[in-house]
Amino acid sequence: MKALVHSDKDGFAGLLYREIEEVKPGPGEVRVRIKIAGMNHRDLFVLTRHKATDAPLIIGSDGAGIIDAVGEGVDVDQIGAEVIINPGLGWKEKSDAPPAGFEIVGLPFHGTFAEYIVVPVENVYPKPSHLNWEEAGVLSLAALTAYRVLFTRAKVSHNMKVLIPGIGSGVATFLLQFAKAAGATVYVTSRSEEKRQKAMELGADFTIDSSADWDEALNGEKMDVVIECVGAATFNKSLKQLRQGGTIATFGASAGDEVTINLRDFFYGQLNMLGSTMGSAEEYKEMLEFIEVHQIKPVIDGIYSLDQFGQAFNRLEEAKQIGKIGFIIE
């Protein structure tokens, strides 16, 4: 089968669209013929985490398609079902943190950037009826990440004020859509006027140029919650926008892992800091129900053929996208 495989060389140089041995489902597993696969920033990080000396790896974590084979113990009636894949492996119930052994497809196990993928049967769910294939294929990882950090961790609810720095990524656009659906007032930042305009079209109540003075732009208004994924470049600016007793929750650090904060300001402000990543199967089901109730659809930046992976990776790495990037698997 054709797949996007990382091997032989470290980094982007190790990616090659090529033939690899077709996979077969084992006991309790299904094979999905992928129609659309979705990109995430994780796919960029995998290129450094997976080494040339490791076994060849099909990357990619998001996908949707049709079950075409089942393993022992799986009802054969599932063959032909249109499904969406939960990329999280081994995290079943909602909990404070993922259990030992939790993994995500695309590293260390083969991922979705291929004609077929084999996953446990409990990791496939009926494709939401209001989504087309492109929308379903790019949904899972970003939407689950956004759902958990907003609702399980930060407990965002009606009438809260929420700030999302760095609007534009797949997760950030879901954060905006989900927070608005929950009745929150949403503020976003971006250096890009195009991204700020798109955020307004998606329902943002207020946008800020990231390079501007945030205090001045907000005119003293303070947030209940800030959802951070930028990291070192914005973290302290985000902290300053919180009301006393407010919460900052982070799930990423695209602009640097290490930050220095003023602890005295932090504890005098009675602030809360939360970490989050991905989510459980229980939260995945809740997320699917949430998007169906509110008829939420992913914002799609572009869909490429898998042999155009270079263009897609460059766009993601340069942060030019607004929403999700996907691959059509032909």
Coordinates of N, CA, C and O in Angstrom, one line a residue, residues 149-260:
V149 N -9.3 20.5 27.4 CA -8.7 21.6 28.1 C -9.7 22.7 28.4 O -9.7 23.3 29.5
L150 N -10.7 22.8 27.6 CA -11.8 23.8 27.9 C -12.7 23.3 29.0 O -13.0 24.1 29.9
F151 N -13.2 22.1 28.9 CA -14.3 21.7 29.7 C -14.0 20.8 30.9 O -14.5 21.0 32.0
T152 N -13.0 19.9 30.7 CA -12.6 19.0 31.8 C -11.6 19.8 32.7 O -11.8 19.7 33.9
R153 N -10.7 20.5 32.1 CA -9.6 21.1 32.9 C -10.0 22.5 33.3 O -10.1 22.8 34.5
A154 N -10.3 23.4 32.4 CA -10.6 24.8 32.7 C -12.0 25.1 33.1 O -12.4 26.1 33.7
K155 N -12.9 24.1 32.9 CA -14.3 24.2 33.2 C -15.0 25.5 32.7 O -15.7 26.2 33.5
V156 N -14.7 25.8 31.5 CA -15.4 26.9 30.8 C -16.9 26.7 30.7 O -17.3 25.6 30.4
S157 N -17.6 27.8 31.1 CA -19.1 27.7 31.0 C -19.6 29.1 30.6 O -18.9 30.0 30.3
H158 N -21.0 29.1 30.6 CA -21.7 30.3 30.1 C -21.2 31.6 30.7 O -21.0 31.6 32.0
N159 N -21.1 32.6 29.9 CA -20.8 34.0 30.4 C -19.3 34.2 30.9 O -19.0 35.3 31.3
M160 N -18.5 33.1 30.8 CA -17.1 33.3 31.1 C -16.4 34.1 30.0 O -16.8 34.1 28.9
K161 N -15.3 34.8 30.4 CA -14.5 35.5 29.4 C -13.2 34.6 29.2 O -12.5 34.3 30.1
V162 N -13.0 34.3 27.9 CA -11.9 33.4 27.5 C -11.0 34.0 26.5 O -11.5 34.5 25.5
L163 N -9.7 34.0 26.8 CA -8.7 34.5 25.8 C -8.0 33.3 25.2 O -7.5 32.4 25.9
I164 N -7.9 33.4 23.8 CA -7.1 32.4 23.1 C -6.0 33.1 22.3 O -6.3 33.6 21.2
P165 N -4.8 33.1 22.8 CA -3.7 33.7 22.1 C -3.3 32.8 20.9 O -3.4 31.6 20.9
G166 N -2.9 33.4 19.8 CA -2.4 32.7 18.6 C -3.5 31.9 17.9 O -3.3 30.8 17.6
I167 N -4.6 32.6 17.5 CA -5.6 31.9 16.8 C -5.1 31.5 15.4 O -4.3 32.2 14.8
G168 N -5.6 30.4 14.9 CA -5.2 30.0 13.5 C -5.0 28.5 13.4 O -5.3 27.9 12.4
S169 N -4.4 27.9 14.5 CA -4.2 26.4 14.5 C -5.5 25.7 14.5 O -6.6 26.2 14.9
G170 N -5.4 24.4 14.3 CA -6.6 23.6 14.3 C -7.2 23.6 15.7 O -8.5 23.7 15.9
V171 N -6.4 23.4 16.8 CA -6.9 23.4 18.1 C -7.5 24.7 18.5 O -8.6 24.8 19.1
A172 N -6.8 25.8 18.1 CA -7.3 27.1 18.5 C -8.7 27.4 17.9 O -9.5 28.1 18.5
T173 N -8.9 27.0 16.6 CA -10.2 27.3 16.0 C -11.3 26.5 16.6 O -12.4 27.0 16.8
F174 N -10.9 25.2 17.1 CA -11.9 24.5 17.8 C -12.2 25.1 19.2 O -13.3 25.2 19.6
L175 N -11.2 25.6 19.8 CA -11.4 26.3 21.1 C -12.3 27.5 21.0 O -13.2 27.6 21.8
L176 N -12.2 28.2 19.9 CA -13.1 29.3 19.7 C -14.5 28.9 19.4 O -15.5 29.3 20.1
Q177 N -14.7 27.9 18.6 CA -16.0 27.4 18.3 C -16.7 26.7 19.5 O -17.9 26.9 19.7
F178 N -15.9 25.9 20.2 CA -16.5 25.2 21.4 C -16.8 26.2 22.5 O -17.9 26.1 23.1
A179 N -15.9 27.2 22.8 CA -16.2 28.2 23.8 C -17.4 29.0 23.5 O -18.3 29.3 24.4
K180 N -17.6 29.4 22.2 CA -18.8 30.2 21.8 C -20.0 29.3 22.0 O -21.1 29.8 22.4
A181 N -19.9 28.0 21.6 CA -21.1 27.2 21.7 C -21.5 27.0 23.2 O -22.7 26.8 23.5
A182 N -20.5 27.1 24.1 CA -20.8 27.0 25.5 C -21.4 28.3 26.1 O -21.7 28.3 27.3
G183 N -21.4 29.4 25.3 CA -21.9 30.6 25.8 C -20.9 31.6 26.4 O -21.2 32.6 27.0
A184 N -19.6 31.3 26.1 CA -18.5 32.2 26.6 C -18.3 33.4 25.7 O -18.7 33.4 24.6
T185 N -17.7 34.4 26.3 CA -17.3 35.6 25.5 C -15.8 35.3 25.1 O -15.0 35.1 26.0
V186 N -15.5 35.4 23.9 CA -14.2 34.9 23.4 C -13.3 36.0 22.8 O -13.8 36.7 21.9
Y187 N -12.1 36.1 23.3 CA -11.1 37.1 22.8 C -10.0 36.3 22.2 O -9.6 35.2 22.7
V188 N -9.4 36.7 21.0 CA -8.3 36.0 20.4 C -7.2 37.0 20.0 O -7.5 38.2 19.9
T189 N -6.0 36.5 19.8 CA -4.9 37.3 19.3 C -4.3 36.6 18.1 O -4.3 35.4 18.0
S190 N -3.7 37.5 17.2 CA -2.9 37.0 16.1 C -2.2 38.2 15.5 O -2.7 39.3 15.5
R191 N -1.0 37.9 15.0 CA -0.3 38.9 14.2 C -0.9 39.1 12.8 O -0.8 40.2 12.2
S192 N -1.7 38.1 12.4 CA -2.3 38.2 11.0 C -3.7 38.8 11.0 O -4.6 38.3 11.7
E193 N -3.8 39.8 10.2 CA -5.1 40.4 10.1 C -6.1 39.5 9.5 O -7.3 39.4 9.8
E194 N -5.7 38.6 8.5 CA -6.5 37.6 7.9 C -7.1 36.7 8.9 O -8.2 36.3 8.9
K195 N -6.2 36.2 9.8 CA -6.6 35.3 10.9 C -7.6 35.9 11.9 O -8.5 35.3 12.3
R196 N -7.3 37.2 12.2 CA -8.2 37.9 13.1 C -9.6 38.1 12.5 O -10.6 37.9 13.1
Q197 N -9.6 38.4 11.2 CA -10.9 38.5 10.5 C -11.7 37.2 10.4 O -12.9 37.1 10.6
K198 N -10.9 36.1 10.2 CA -11.6 34.8 10.1 C -12.1 34.4 11.5 O -13.2 33.8 11.6
A199 N -11.4 34.8 12.6 CA -11.9 34.5 13.9 C -13.2 35.3 14.2 O -14.1 34.7 14.8
M200 N -13.3 36.5 13.7 CA -14.6 37.2 13.9 C -15.7 36.5 13.1 O -16.8 36.4 13.6
E201 N -15.4 36.0 11.9 CA -16.4 35.3 11.2 C -16.9 34.0 11.9 O -18.0 33.6 11.8
L202 N -16.0 33.4 12.7 CA -16.3 32.2 13.5 C -17.0 32.5 14.8 O -17.3 31.6 15.5
G203 N -17.1 33.8 15.1 CA -17.8 34.2 16.3 C -17.0 34.9 17.4 O -17.6 35.2 18.5
A204 N -15.7 35.1 17.2 CA -14.9 35.8 18.2 C -15.6 37.2 18.5 O -16.0 37.9 17.7
D205 N -15.6 37.5 19.8 CA -16.2 38.8 20.2 C -15.2 40.0 20.2 O -15.6 41.1 20.0
F206 N -13.9 39.6 20.2 CA -12.9 40.7 20.2 C -11.6 40.1 19.7 O -11.2 39.0 20.1
T207 N -10.8 40.8 18.9 CA -9.5 40.3 18.4 C -8.5 41.4 18.7 O -8.7 42.6 18.7
I208 N -7.2 40.9 18.9 CA -6.1 41.7 19.3 C -4.9 41.4 18.4 O -4.6 40.2 18.2
D209 N -4.3 42.4 17.9 CA -3.0 42.2 17.2 C -2.0 41.7 18.2 O -1.7 42.4 19.2
S210 N -1.4 40.6 18.0 CA -0.4 40.0 19.0 C 0.7 40.9 19.3 O 1.3 40.9 20.4
S211 N 1.1 41.8 18.4 CA 2.2 42.7 18.6 C 1.8 44.0 19.3 O 2.7 44.8 19.7
A212 N 0.5 44.2 19.5 CA 0.1 45.3 20.2 C 0.2 45.2 21.8 O 0.5 44.1 22.3
D213 N -0.1 46.3 22.5 CA -0.1 46.2 23.9 C -1.4 45.6 24.4 O -2.5 46.2 24.2
W214 N -1.4 44.4 24.9 CA -2.7 43.7 25.2 C -3.4 44.4 26.3 O -4.7 44.5 26.3
D215 N -2.7 45.0 27.3 CA -3.4 45.7 28.4 C -4.2 46.9 27.8 O -5.4 47.1 28.2
E216 N -3.6 47.6 26.9 CA -4.2 48.8 26.3 C -5.4 48.3 25.4 O -6.4 48.9 25.4
A217 N -5.2 47.2 24.6 CA -6.2 46.8 23.7 C -7.4 46.3 24.5 O -8.6 46.5 24.1
L218 N -7.2 45.7 25.7 CA -8.4 45.2 26.5 C -8.9 46.3 27.4 O -9.9 46.0 28.1
N219 N -8.2 47.4 27.5 CA -8.7 48.5 28.3 C -9.0 48.1 29.7 O -10.0 48.5 30.3
G220 N -8.1 47.3 30.3 CA -8.3 46.9 31.7 C -9.2 45.7 31.9 O -9.3 45.2 33.1
E221 N -9.9 45.2 30.9 CA -10.8 44.1 31.0 C -9.9 42.8 31.3 O -8.9 42.6 30.7
K222 N -10.4 42.0 32.2 CA -9.6 40.8 32.6 C -10.4 39.5 32.3 O -11.7 39.5 32.2
M223 N -9.7 38.4 32.1 CA -10.2 37.2 31.7 C -10.5 36.2 32.8 O -9.7 36.2 33.8
D224 N -11.5 35.4 32.7 CA -11.7 34.2 33.6 C -10.7 33.1 33.3 O -10.1 32.5 34.2
V225 N -10.5 32.9 32.0 CA -9.6 31.8 31.5 C -8.8 32.2 30.3 O -9.3 32.9 29.4
V226 N -7.5 31.8 30.3 CA -6.7 31.9 29.1 C -6.3 30.5 28.8 O -5.8 29.8 29.6
I227 N -6.4 30.2 27.5 CA -6.0 28.9 27.0 C -4.7 29.1 26.2 O -4.8 29.7 25.1
E228 N -3.6 28.6 26.7 CA -2.3 28.9 26.1 C -1.8 27.7 25.3 O -1.8 26.6 25.8
C229 N -1.2 28.0 24.1 CA -0.5 26.9 23.4 C 0.8 27.5 22.7 O 1.6 26.8 22.2
V230 N 0.9 28.8 22.8 CA 2.1 29.5 22.1 C 3.4 29.2 22.9 O 4.4 28.9 22.4
G231 N 3.3 29.4 24.2 CA 4.5 29.2 25.1 C 5.2 30.5 25.4 O 4.6 31.5 25.8
A232 N 6.5 30.4 25.4 CA 7.4 31.5 25.9 C 7.1 32.8 25.4 O 7.1 33.8 26.1
A233 N 6.7 32.9 24.1 CA 6.5 34.2 23.5 C 5.3 35.0 24.0 O 5.3 36.2 24.0
T234 N 4.3 34.3 24.6 CA 3.1 35.0 25.1 C 2.7 34.7 26.5 O 1.8 35.3 27.0
F235 N 3.4 33.7 27.1 CA 2.9 33.2 28.4 C 2.7 34.3 29.5 O 1.6 34.4 30.1
N236 N 3.7 35.1 29.7 CA 3.5 36.2 30.7 C 2.5 37.2 30.3 O 1.8 37.8 31.2
K237 N 2.4 37.5 29.0 CA 1.4 38.5 28.6 C 0.0 37.9 28.9 O -0.9 38.6 29.3
S238 N -0.1 36.5 28.7 CA -1.4 35.9 29.0 C -1.7 35.9 30.5 O -2.9 36.2 30.9
L239 N -0.7 35.7 31.3 CA -0.9 35.7 32.8 C -1.5 37.1 33.2 O -2.3 37.2 34.1
K240 N -0.9 38.1 32.6 CA -1.3 39.5 33.0 C -2.8 39.8 32.7 O -3.4 40.7 33.3
Q241 N -3.4 39.0 31.8 CA -4.8 39.3 31.4 C -5.8 38.6 32.3 O -7.0 38.8 32.1
L242 N -5.3 37.8 33.2 CA -6.3 37.1 34.1 C -6.8 38.0 35.3 O -6.0 38.7 35.8
R243 N -8.0 37.8 35.6 CA -8.6 38.4 36.8 C -8.0 37.6 38.0 O -7.4 36.5 37.9
Q244 N -8.2 38.2 39.2 CA -7.7 37.5 40.4 C -8.5 36.2 40.5 O -9.8 36.2 40.3
G245 N -7.8 35.1 40.8 CA -8.5 33.8 40.9 C -8.7 33.2 39.5 O -9.3 32.1 39.5
G246 N -8.2 33.8 38.4 CA -8.4 33.2 37.1 C -7.5 32.0 36.8 O -6.7 31.7 37.6
T247 N -7.8 31.4 35.7 CA -7.1 30.2 35.3 C -6.4 30.3 34.0 O -7.0 30.8 33.0
I248 N -5.1 29.9 33.9 CA -4.4 29.7 32.7 C -4.2 28.2 32.5 O -3.8 27.5 33.4
A249 N -4.6 27.7 31.3 CA -4.5 26.3 31.0 C -3.6 26.2 29.7 O -3.9 26.9 28.8
T250 N -2.7 25.3 29.7 CA -1.8 25.2 28.5 C -1.8 23.7 28.0 O -1.8 22.8 28.8
F251 N -1.7 23.6 26.7 CA -1.6 22.3 26.1 C -0.5 22.2 25.1 O -0.3 21.2 24.4
G252 N 0.3 23.3 24.9 CA 1.4 23.3 23.9 C 2.3 24.4 24.2 O 2.1 25.3 25.0
A253 N 3.4 24.4 23.4 CA 4.5 25.4 23.5 C 5.2 25.6 22.2 O 6.4 25.3 22.1
S254 N 4.5 26.0 21.2 CA 5.1 26.1 19.9 C 6.2 27.1 19.8 O 7.0 27.0 18.9
A255 N 6.2 28.1 20.7 CA 7.2 29.2 20.7 C 8.2 29.1 21.8 O 8.8 30.1 22.2
G256 N 8.4 27.9 22.4 CA 9.4 27.7 23.4 C 8.8 27.0 24.7 O 7.7 27.4 25.1
D257 N 9.5 26.1 25.2 CA 9.1 25.2 26.3 C 9.3 25.9 27.7 O 8.5 25.6 28.6
E258 N 10.3 26.8 27.8 CA 10.6 27.3 29.2 C 10.2 28.7 29.3 O 10.5 29.6 28.5
V259 N 9.5 29.0 30.4 CA 9.1 30.4 30.8 C 9.5 30.7 32.2 O 9.7 29.8 33.0
T260 N 9.7 32.0 32.4 CA 10.0 32.5 33.8 C 8.8 33.4 34.2 O 8.4 34.3 33.4

